[in-house]
Amino acid sequence: MTSQQVHQRKNSMTRYLTLAVCQTGPVQRTASRVETVGRLVHLLERAAAAGAELAVFPEMALTTFFPRWDLDDDSEIEAFYEQAMPGPTTRPLFDAARRLSIGFALGYSEISFEEGRKRRFNTMDLVGPDGGLVGRYRKMHIPGGETPRNGTTTHLERRYFEPGNLGFPVFPFGSVRVGLALCNDRRWPETYRMLCLNGAQVVLLGYNTPAALKEAPSLDHLRMFHNHLPMQAGAYQNTIWIAAAAKAGVEDGQAMLGGSCIIAPTGEIAALAISVDDEVVVHRADLDLITTCQRVNFDFAQYRRPAEYRLIAEQAGPVF
Ligand code: ING
């Protein structure tokens, strides 16, 4: 091999990133943090053994999805949150990342002391293969309400979390630019577009989605379609890879959707979980597909008309 060929081969190796989605089965309320972190470490080991360089865990991966409950007692509520990341019980996950030389993104409930007050965010951290924090995202689109409503599935995220205040950041992971998103964010095209315009090539997403909703039983058969549809569209329209990790199975009596997947910039599902339990799904993502897809239609700088899109930034909903 000539040195030119060696050089080209080296370059071509950087055009792949092996992604792992670490879906989890239910995390019951009775489970201890130590037990749950042990499950996550095991998943990370399986991801690394399969050759993954970067893994994603679900939203609120350390606990049950507690916004399904109407809770008032602050100490009861705050037991679901982390005051430090890593903290004493989550440290083994960071140690495992360093030992296995694999990065990961972890969704968790965050308490932080900012602007002289205690604040609660629905957060995802990106951690490097050295076990160090690379970047933090706080969920922007907080669904549900502050109080239960008759005839609807109880979903009180807006009582338990403030909307994120860190924008839609994109972080360098080696030579790859990585953005983060959480659950309901995936249903909004703005999430992907903001991450795309910030330079993302890969978006890691964690979610907790009930398999059925009381408000519209007639749509229950479309829950998985409505899970994948916006992510496939988001990947295609923004020429990004998406790796999305679900909480799955019956958690504290509520069935969670599952359907974790890795989606290509073509919009195709490249890999899909088949269980509603702890499962690792791996795909070697070809980063050149991004430029191939851009060539076909999505040369953003040439074709987009940002001056004509002002309403998107100025108006939340239609005005008649
Ligand atoms: N979950 C839900 C989702 O978008 C939801 C949101 C569920 C809203 C039920 C209302 C009722 O999949 C999260 N975690 O955002």
Short mmCIF file of C-alpha atoms and ligand atoms in Angstrom, two decimals:
data_model
loop_
_atom_site.label_atom_id
_atom_site.label_comp_id
_atom_site.label_asym_id
_atom_site.label_seq_id
_atom_site.Cartn_x
_atom_site.Cartn_y
_atom_site.Cartn_z
CA MET A 1 0.00 0.00 0.00
CA THR A 2 1.28 3.47 -0.87
CA SER A 3 1.26 6.14 1.80
CA GLN A 4 -1.46 7.87 -0.21
CA GLN A 5 -3.62 4.71 0.04
CA VAL A 6 -2.91 4.39 3.77
CA HIS A 7 -3.96 8.01 4.16
CA GLN A 8 -7.17 7.44 2.22
CA ARG A 9 -7.98 4.34 4.22
CA LYS A 10 -7.49 6.25 7.48
CA ASN A 11 -9.79 8.98 6.23
CA SER A 12 -12.42 6.51 5.15
CA MET A 13 -12.37 4.91 8.60
CA THR A 14 -13.44 8.21 10.12
CA ARG A 15 -16.51 8.17 7.86
CA TYR A 16 -18.23 5.58 10.04
CA LEU A 17 -19.52 5.80 13.56
CA THR A 18 -20.84 2.61 15.13
CA LEU A 19 -23.96 3.52 17.09
CA ALA A 20 -25.76 1.52 19.78
CA VAL A 21 -29.26 2.01 21.04
CA CYS A 22 -29.60 0.64 24.58
CA GLN A 23 -33.32 0.13 25.04
CA THR A 24 -34.43 -0.74 28.55
CA GLY A 25 -37.34 -2.75 29.73
CA PRO A 26 -39.39 -1.28 32.56
CA VAL A 27 -37.64 0.37 35.51
CA GLN A 28 -40.14 -0.24 38.32
CA ARG A 29 -40.52 2.23 41.15
CA THR A 30 -39.30 -0.43 43.58
CA ALA A 31 -35.97 -0.82 41.72
CA SER A 32 -32.93 0.69 43.44
CA ARG A 33 -30.60 3.05 41.55
CA VAL A 34 -27.77 0.57 42.13
CA GLU A 35 -29.75 -2.21 40.45
CA THR A 36 -30.77 0.02 37.51
CA VAL A 37 -27.27 1.39 36.94
CA GLY A 38 -26.08 -2.24 36.95
CA ARG A 39 -28.49 -2.98 34.08
CA LEU A 40 -27.21 0.06 32.16
CA VAL A 41 -23.58 -0.96 32.68
CA HIS A 42 -24.42 -4.42 31.34
CA LEU A 43 -26.07 -2.87 28.26
CA LEU A 44 -23.02 -0.65 27.72
CA GLU A 45 -20.78 -3.73 27.90
CA ARG A 46 -22.89 -5.47 25.27
CA ALA A 47 -22.79 -2.36 23.05
CA ALA A 48 -18.99 -2.13 23.33
CA ALA A 49 -18.59 -5.88 22.66
CA ALA A 50 -20.60 -5.38 19.45
CA GLY A 51 -18.13 -2.69 18.37
CA ALA A 52 -20.18 0.41 19.22
CA GLU A 53 -18.38 3.70 19.78
CA LEU A 54 -21.39 5.66 21.04
CA ALA A 55 -24.50 4.42 22.87
CA VAL A 56 -27.78 6.08 23.82
CA PHE A 57 -30.01 5.26 26.81
CA PRO A 58 -33.67 6.26 27.27
CA GLU A 59 -35.13 9.41 28.73
CA MET A 60 -35.25 9.11 32.56
CA ALA A 61 -33.22 5.92 32.29
CA LEU A 62 -32.48 5.76 36.03
CA THR A 63 -36.06 5.70 37.28
CA THR A 64 -39.64 4.87 36.47
CA PHE A 65 -41.49 7.43 34.32
CA PHE A 66 -42.99 9.16 37.38
CA PRO A 67 -44.93 11.92 35.51
CA ARG A 68 -47.67 9.28 35.17
CA TRP A 69 -48.46 10.01 38.84
CA ASP A 70 -50.06 12.92 40.67
CA LEU A 71 -47.44 13.53 43.39
CA ASP A 72 -47.36 16.52 45.76
CA ASP A 73 -44.79 15.67 48.38
CA ASP A 74 -41.48 17.34 47.44
CA SER A 75 -39.26 14.73 49.06
CA GLU A 76 -41.22 11.97 47.31
CA ILE A 77 -40.85 13.81 43.97
CA GLU A 78 -37.19 14.68 44.40
CA ALA A 79 -36.22 11.07 45.05
CA PHE A 80 -36.51 10.63 41.26
CA TYR A 81 -33.90 13.35 40.52
CA GLU A 82 -30.10 13.55 40.45
CA GLN A 83 -28.36 16.42 42.23
CA ALA A 84 -24.98 15.54 40.69
CA MET A 85 -23.94 13.76 37.50
CA PRO A 86 -22.04 11.59 37.99
CA GLY A 87 -23.14 11.01 41.57
CA PRO A 88 -22.16 8.16 43.87
CA THR A 89 -24.64 5.67 42.35
CA THR A 90 -24.16 6.67 38.68
CA ARG A 91 -20.35 6.72 38.83
CA PRO A 92 -20.04 3.03 37.73
CA LEU A 93 -21.54 3.94 34.33
CA PHE A 94 -18.88 6.59 33.76
CA ASP A 95 -16.16 4.20 34.92
CA ALA A 96 -17.51 1.57 32.49
CA ALA A 97 -17.39 4.07 29.60
CA ARG A 98 -13.70 4.72 30.30
CA ARG A 99 -12.89 1.03 30.77
CA LEU A 100 -14.70 0.10 27.52
CA SER A 101 -13.71 3.28 25.67
CA ILE A 102 -17.27 3.98 24.57
CA GLY A 103 -19.29 7.20 24.75
CA PHE A 104 -22.90 7.36 25.89
CA ALA A 105 -25.88 9.66 26.28
CA LEU A 106 -28.01 9.27 29.41
CA GLY A 107 -31.44 10.73 30.11
CA TYR A 108 -32.21 11.59 33.74
CA SER A 109 -34.15 14.02 35.95
CA GLU A 110 -31.88 16.88 37.02
CA ILE A 111 -32.06 19.21 39.99
CA SER A 112 -29.80 22.20 39.65
CA PHE A 113 -29.32 25.34 41.71
CA GLU A 114 -29.33 28.26 39.28
CA GLU A 115 -30.29 31.93 39.58
CA GLY A 116 -30.59 31.47 43.33
CA ARG A 117 -33.28 28.79 43.17
CA LYS A 118 -33.80 25.11 42.83
CA ARG A 119 -34.71 24.11 39.29
CA ARG A 120 -35.82 20.81 37.76
CA PHE A 121 -35.03 19.79 34.21
CA ASN A 122 -35.55 16.71 32.03
CA THR A 123 -31.94 16.29 30.96
CA MET A 124 -29.62 14.25 28.76
CA ASP A 125 -25.83 14.25 29.15
CA LEU A 126 -23.34 13.25 26.47
CA VAL A 127 -20.30 11.50 27.93
CA GLY A 128 -17.05 10.78 26.08
CA PRO A 129 -15.11 7.49 25.88
CA ASP A 130 -12.86 8.87 28.64
CA GLY A 131 -15.87 9.04 30.99
CA GLY A 132 -15.86 12.86 30.92
CA LEU A 133 -18.88 15.12 30.31
CA VAL A 134 -19.01 16.35 26.70
CA GLY A 135 -22.26 18.29 26.82
CA ARG A 136 -25.71 18.69 28.34
CA TYR A 137 -29.18 19.14 26.84
CA ARG A 138 -32.40 20.02 28.67
CA LYS A 139 -35.71 18.96 27.07
CA MET A 140 -37.43 21.83 25.28
CA HIS A 141 -40.89 20.45 24.50
CA ILE A 142 -42.44 19.46 27.83
CA PRO A 143 -45.76 17.71 27.13
CA GLY A 144 -48.80 17.02 29.28
CA GLY A 145 -50.07 19.33 32.02
CA GLU A 146 -49.61 20.42 35.63
CA THR A 147 -52.78 18.77 36.88
CA PRO A 148 -54.59 15.59 35.80
CA ARG A 149 -57.46 16.00 33.33
CA ASN A 150 -60.51 13.74 33.14
CA GLY A 151 -60.52 11.36 30.21
CA THR A 152 -56.78 11.67 29.55
CA THR A 153 -53.78 9.57 30.47
CA THR A 154 -52.13 11.34 33.41
CA HIS A 155 -48.90 12.99 32.21
CA LEU A 156 -47.67 15.70 34.57
CA GLU A 157 -44.31 16.56 33.09
CA ARG A 158 -45.20 20.25 33.21
CA ARG A 159 -45.54 20.07 36.99
CA TYR A 160 -42.21 18.32 37.44
CA PHE A 161 -39.99 20.07 34.85
CA GLU A 162 -39.24 23.54 33.49
CA PRO A 163 -38.61 23.80 29.73
CA GLY A 164 -34.93 23.56 28.80
CA ASN A 165 -32.74 26.65 28.80
CA LEU A 166 -29.68 25.40 26.92
CA GLY A 167 -30.94 25.73 23.32
CA PHE A 168 -30.37 22.92 20.82
CA PRO A 169 -26.63 22.40 21.24
CA VAL A 170 -24.41 20.20 19.09
CA PHE A 171 -21.23 18.74 20.56
CA PRO A 172 -18.05 17.30 19.02
CA PHE A 173 -17.69 13.58 19.61
CA GLY A 174 -14.30 12.76 18.11
CA SER A 175 -14.69 14.08 14.57
CA VAL A 176 -18.49 13.68 14.57
CA ARG A 177 -20.99 16.39 15.56
CA VAL A 178 -23.70 15.07 17.88
CA GLY A 179 -26.99 16.61 19.01
CA LEU A 180 -29.40 15.40 21.71
CA ALA A 181 -33.19 15.31 22.05
CA LEU A 182 -35.77 13.87 24.45
CA CYS A 183 -39.06 12.13 23.77
CA ASN A 184 -41.73 14.67 22.83
CA ASP A 185 -39.01 16.75 21.07
CA ARG A 186 -39.02 14.09 18.36
CA ARG A 187 -42.53 14.95 17.24
CA TRP A 188 -41.58 18.59 16.36
CA PRO A 189 -39.76 19.32 13.10
CA GLU A 190 -38.11 22.38 14.69
CA THR A 191 -36.00 20.11 16.92
CA TYR A 192 -34.28 18.42 13.99
CA ARG A 193 -33.97 21.61 11.96
CA MET A 194 -32.32 23.49 14.84
CA LEU A 195 -29.89 20.62 15.43
CA CYS A 196 -29.22 20.35 11.69
CA LEU A 197 -28.53 24.08 11.37
CA ASN A 198 -26.23 23.81 14.39
CA GLY A 199 -24.26 21.23 12.40
CA ALA A 200 -25.47 17.90 13.79
CA GLN A 201 -24.61 14.74 11.84
CA VAL A 202 -25.97 12.37 14.47
CA VAL A 203 -28.88 12.96 16.87
CA LEU A 204 -29.26 10.79 19.97
CA LEU A 205 -32.73 10.63 21.43
CA GLY A 206 -34.28 8.99 24.50
CA TYR A 207 -38.00 8.48 25.05
CA ASN A 208 -40.80 7.22 27.33
CA THR A 209 -44.00 6.81 25.37
CA PRO A 210 -47.14 5.11 26.65
CA ALA A 211 -48.32 2.40 24.23
CA ALA A 212 -51.91 3.73 24.48
CA LEU A 213 -53.56 7.02 25.45
CA LYS A 214 -57.02 7.43 26.99
CA GLU A 215 -57.64 10.68 25.08
CA ALA A 216 -57.76 8.97 21.68
CA PRO A 217 -58.17 5.16 21.73
CA SER A 218 -59.02 5.35 18.02
CA LEU A 219 -55.35 6.24 17.38
CA ASP A 220 -53.88 3.42 19.49
CA HIS A 221 -53.09 1.29 16.43
CA LEU A 222 -50.97 4.20 15.09
CA ARG A 223 -48.75 4.68 18.18
CA MET A 224 -45.71 2.95 16.62
CA PHE A 225 -46.30 4.66 13.27
CA HIS A 226 -46.40 8.04 15.04
CA ASN A 227 -43.22 7.10 16.86
CA HIS A 228 -41.21 6.35 13.73
CA LEU A 229 -42.87 8.74 11.25
CA PRO A 230 -41.45 12.03 12.63
CA MET A 231 -38.01 10.54 13.29
CA GLN A 232 -37.75 9.10 9.77
CA ALA A 233 -38.92 12.43 8.33
CA GLY A 234 -36.52 14.33 10.61
CA ALA A 235 -33.59 12.17 9.53
CA TYR A 236 -34.44 12.47 5.83
CA GLN A 237 -35.27 16.18 5.74
CA ASN A 238 -32.19 17.14 7.74
CA THR A 239 -29.78 14.50 6.38
CA ILE A 240 -28.85 13.19 9.82
CA TRP A 241 -28.48 9.83 11.52
CA ILE A 242 -30.83 9.29 14.46
CA ALA A 243 -30.39 6.75 17.26
CA ALA A 244 -33.45 6.56 19.50
CA ALA A 245 -33.70 4.55 22.74
CA ALA A 246 -37.07 3.72 24.31
CA LYS A 247 -38.23 2.59 27.69
CA ALA A 248 -40.32 -0.51 26.88
CA GLY A 249 -42.58 -3.05 28.55
CA VAL A 250 -45.02 -2.70 31.42
CA GLU A 251 -43.63 -0.18 33.88
CA ASP A 252 -45.58 0.24 37.11
CA GLY A 253 -48.72 -0.97 35.33
CA GLN A 254 -48.35 1.21 32.23
CA ALA A 255 -47.28 -0.32 28.90
CA MET A 256 -44.42 1.64 27.30
CA LEU A 257 -44.09 1.59 23.52
CA GLY A 258 -40.53 0.45 22.76
CA GLY A 259 -39.61 0.45 19.06
CA SER A 260 -36.06 1.73 19.61
CA CYS A 261 -34.26 2.26 16.33
CA ILE A 262 -31.40 3.66 14.30
CA ILE A 263 -32.50 5.74 11.31
CA ALA A 264 -30.38 6.67 8.29
CA PRO A 265 -30.32 10.06 6.51
CA THR A 266 -32.29 8.28 3.76
CA GLY A 267 -35.18 8.01 6.22
CA GLU A 268 -34.82 4.23 6.38
CA ILE A 269 -34.88 2.35 9.65
CA ALA A 270 -31.46 0.71 9.59
CA ALA A 271 -31.93 -1.27 12.82
CA LEU A 272 -34.91 -1.90 15.07
CA ALA A 273 -35.39 -3.42 18.52
CA ILE A 274 -37.56 -6.53 18.54
CA SER A 275 -38.28 -6.86 22.27
CA VAL A 276 -39.94 -4.81 24.98
CA ASP A 277 -37.05 -5.45 27.35
CA ASP A 278 -33.37 -4.59 27.81
CA GLU A 279 -31.91 -4.83 24.29
CA VAL A 280 -28.91 -3.50 22.40
CA VAL A 281 -29.29 -2.55 18.73
CA VAL A 282 -26.13 -1.70 16.79
CA HIS A 283 -25.50 -0.19 13.39
CA ARG A 284 -22.30 1.03 11.73
CA ALA A 285 -23.47 4.42 10.50
CA ASP A 286 -22.02 5.54 7.17
CA LEU A 287 -21.49 9.27 7.62
CA ASP A 288 -20.95 9.71 3.86
CA LEU A 289 -24.66 8.99 3.38
CA ILE A 290 -25.20 12.48 4.79
CA THR A 291 -23.41 14.16 1.90
CA THR A 292 -24.95 11.75 -0.62
CA CYS A 293 -28.44 12.72 0.57
CA GLN A 294 -27.51 16.42 0.60
CA ARG A 295 -26.41 16.12 -3.03
CA VAL A 296 -29.76 14.73 -4.14
CA ASN A 297 -31.96 17.52 -2.86
CA PHE A 298 -30.86 19.13 0.38
CA ASP A 299 -28.16 21.66 -0.37
CA PHE A 300 -29.50 23.88 2.41
CA ALA A 301 -27.31 26.91 1.72
CA GLN A 302 -28.36 26.97 -1.93
CA TYR A 303 -32.06 26.20 -1.75
CA ARG A 304 -33.52 27.17 1.63
CA ARG A 305 -35.38 30.51 1.93
CA PRO A 306 -34.83 31.54 5.57
CA ALA A 307 -36.13 35.09 5.03
CA GLU A 308 -39.45 33.57 3.97
CA TYR A 309 -39.72 31.42 7.11
CA ARG A 310 -39.96 34.20 9.70
CA LEU A 311 -43.37 33.05 10.94
CA ILE A 312 -41.77 29.87 12.20
CA ALA A 313 -39.72 31.86 14.70
CA GLU A 314 -42.40 34.45 15.50
CA GLN A 315 -45.66 32.52 15.83
CA ALA A 316 -46.47 29.41 17.88
CA GLY A 317 -49.66 28.42 16.06
CA PRO A 318 -51.85 29.37 13.12
CA VAL A 319 -53.56 32.78 13.11
CA PHE A 320 -56.80 32.90 11.15
N1 ING B 1 -43.83 11.36 26.36
C1 ING B 1 -44.88 11.52 25.38
C2 ING B 1 -44.46 11.48 23.91
O1 ING B 1 -44.45 12.46 23.18
C3 ING B 1 -47.13 12.39 26.03
C4 ING B 1 -45.76 12.63 25.57
C5 ING B 1 -47.59 11.23 26.54
C6 ING B 1 -47.96 13.46 26.01
C7 ING B 1 -48.87 11.14 27.01
C8 ING B 1 -49.22 13.39 26.49
C9 ING B 1 -49.67 12.22 26.98
O2 ING B 1 -44.16 10.39 23.49
C10 ING B 1 -42.76 12.13 26.73
N2 ING B 1 -41.96 11.60 27.69
O3 ING B 1 -42.50 13.24 26.24
#
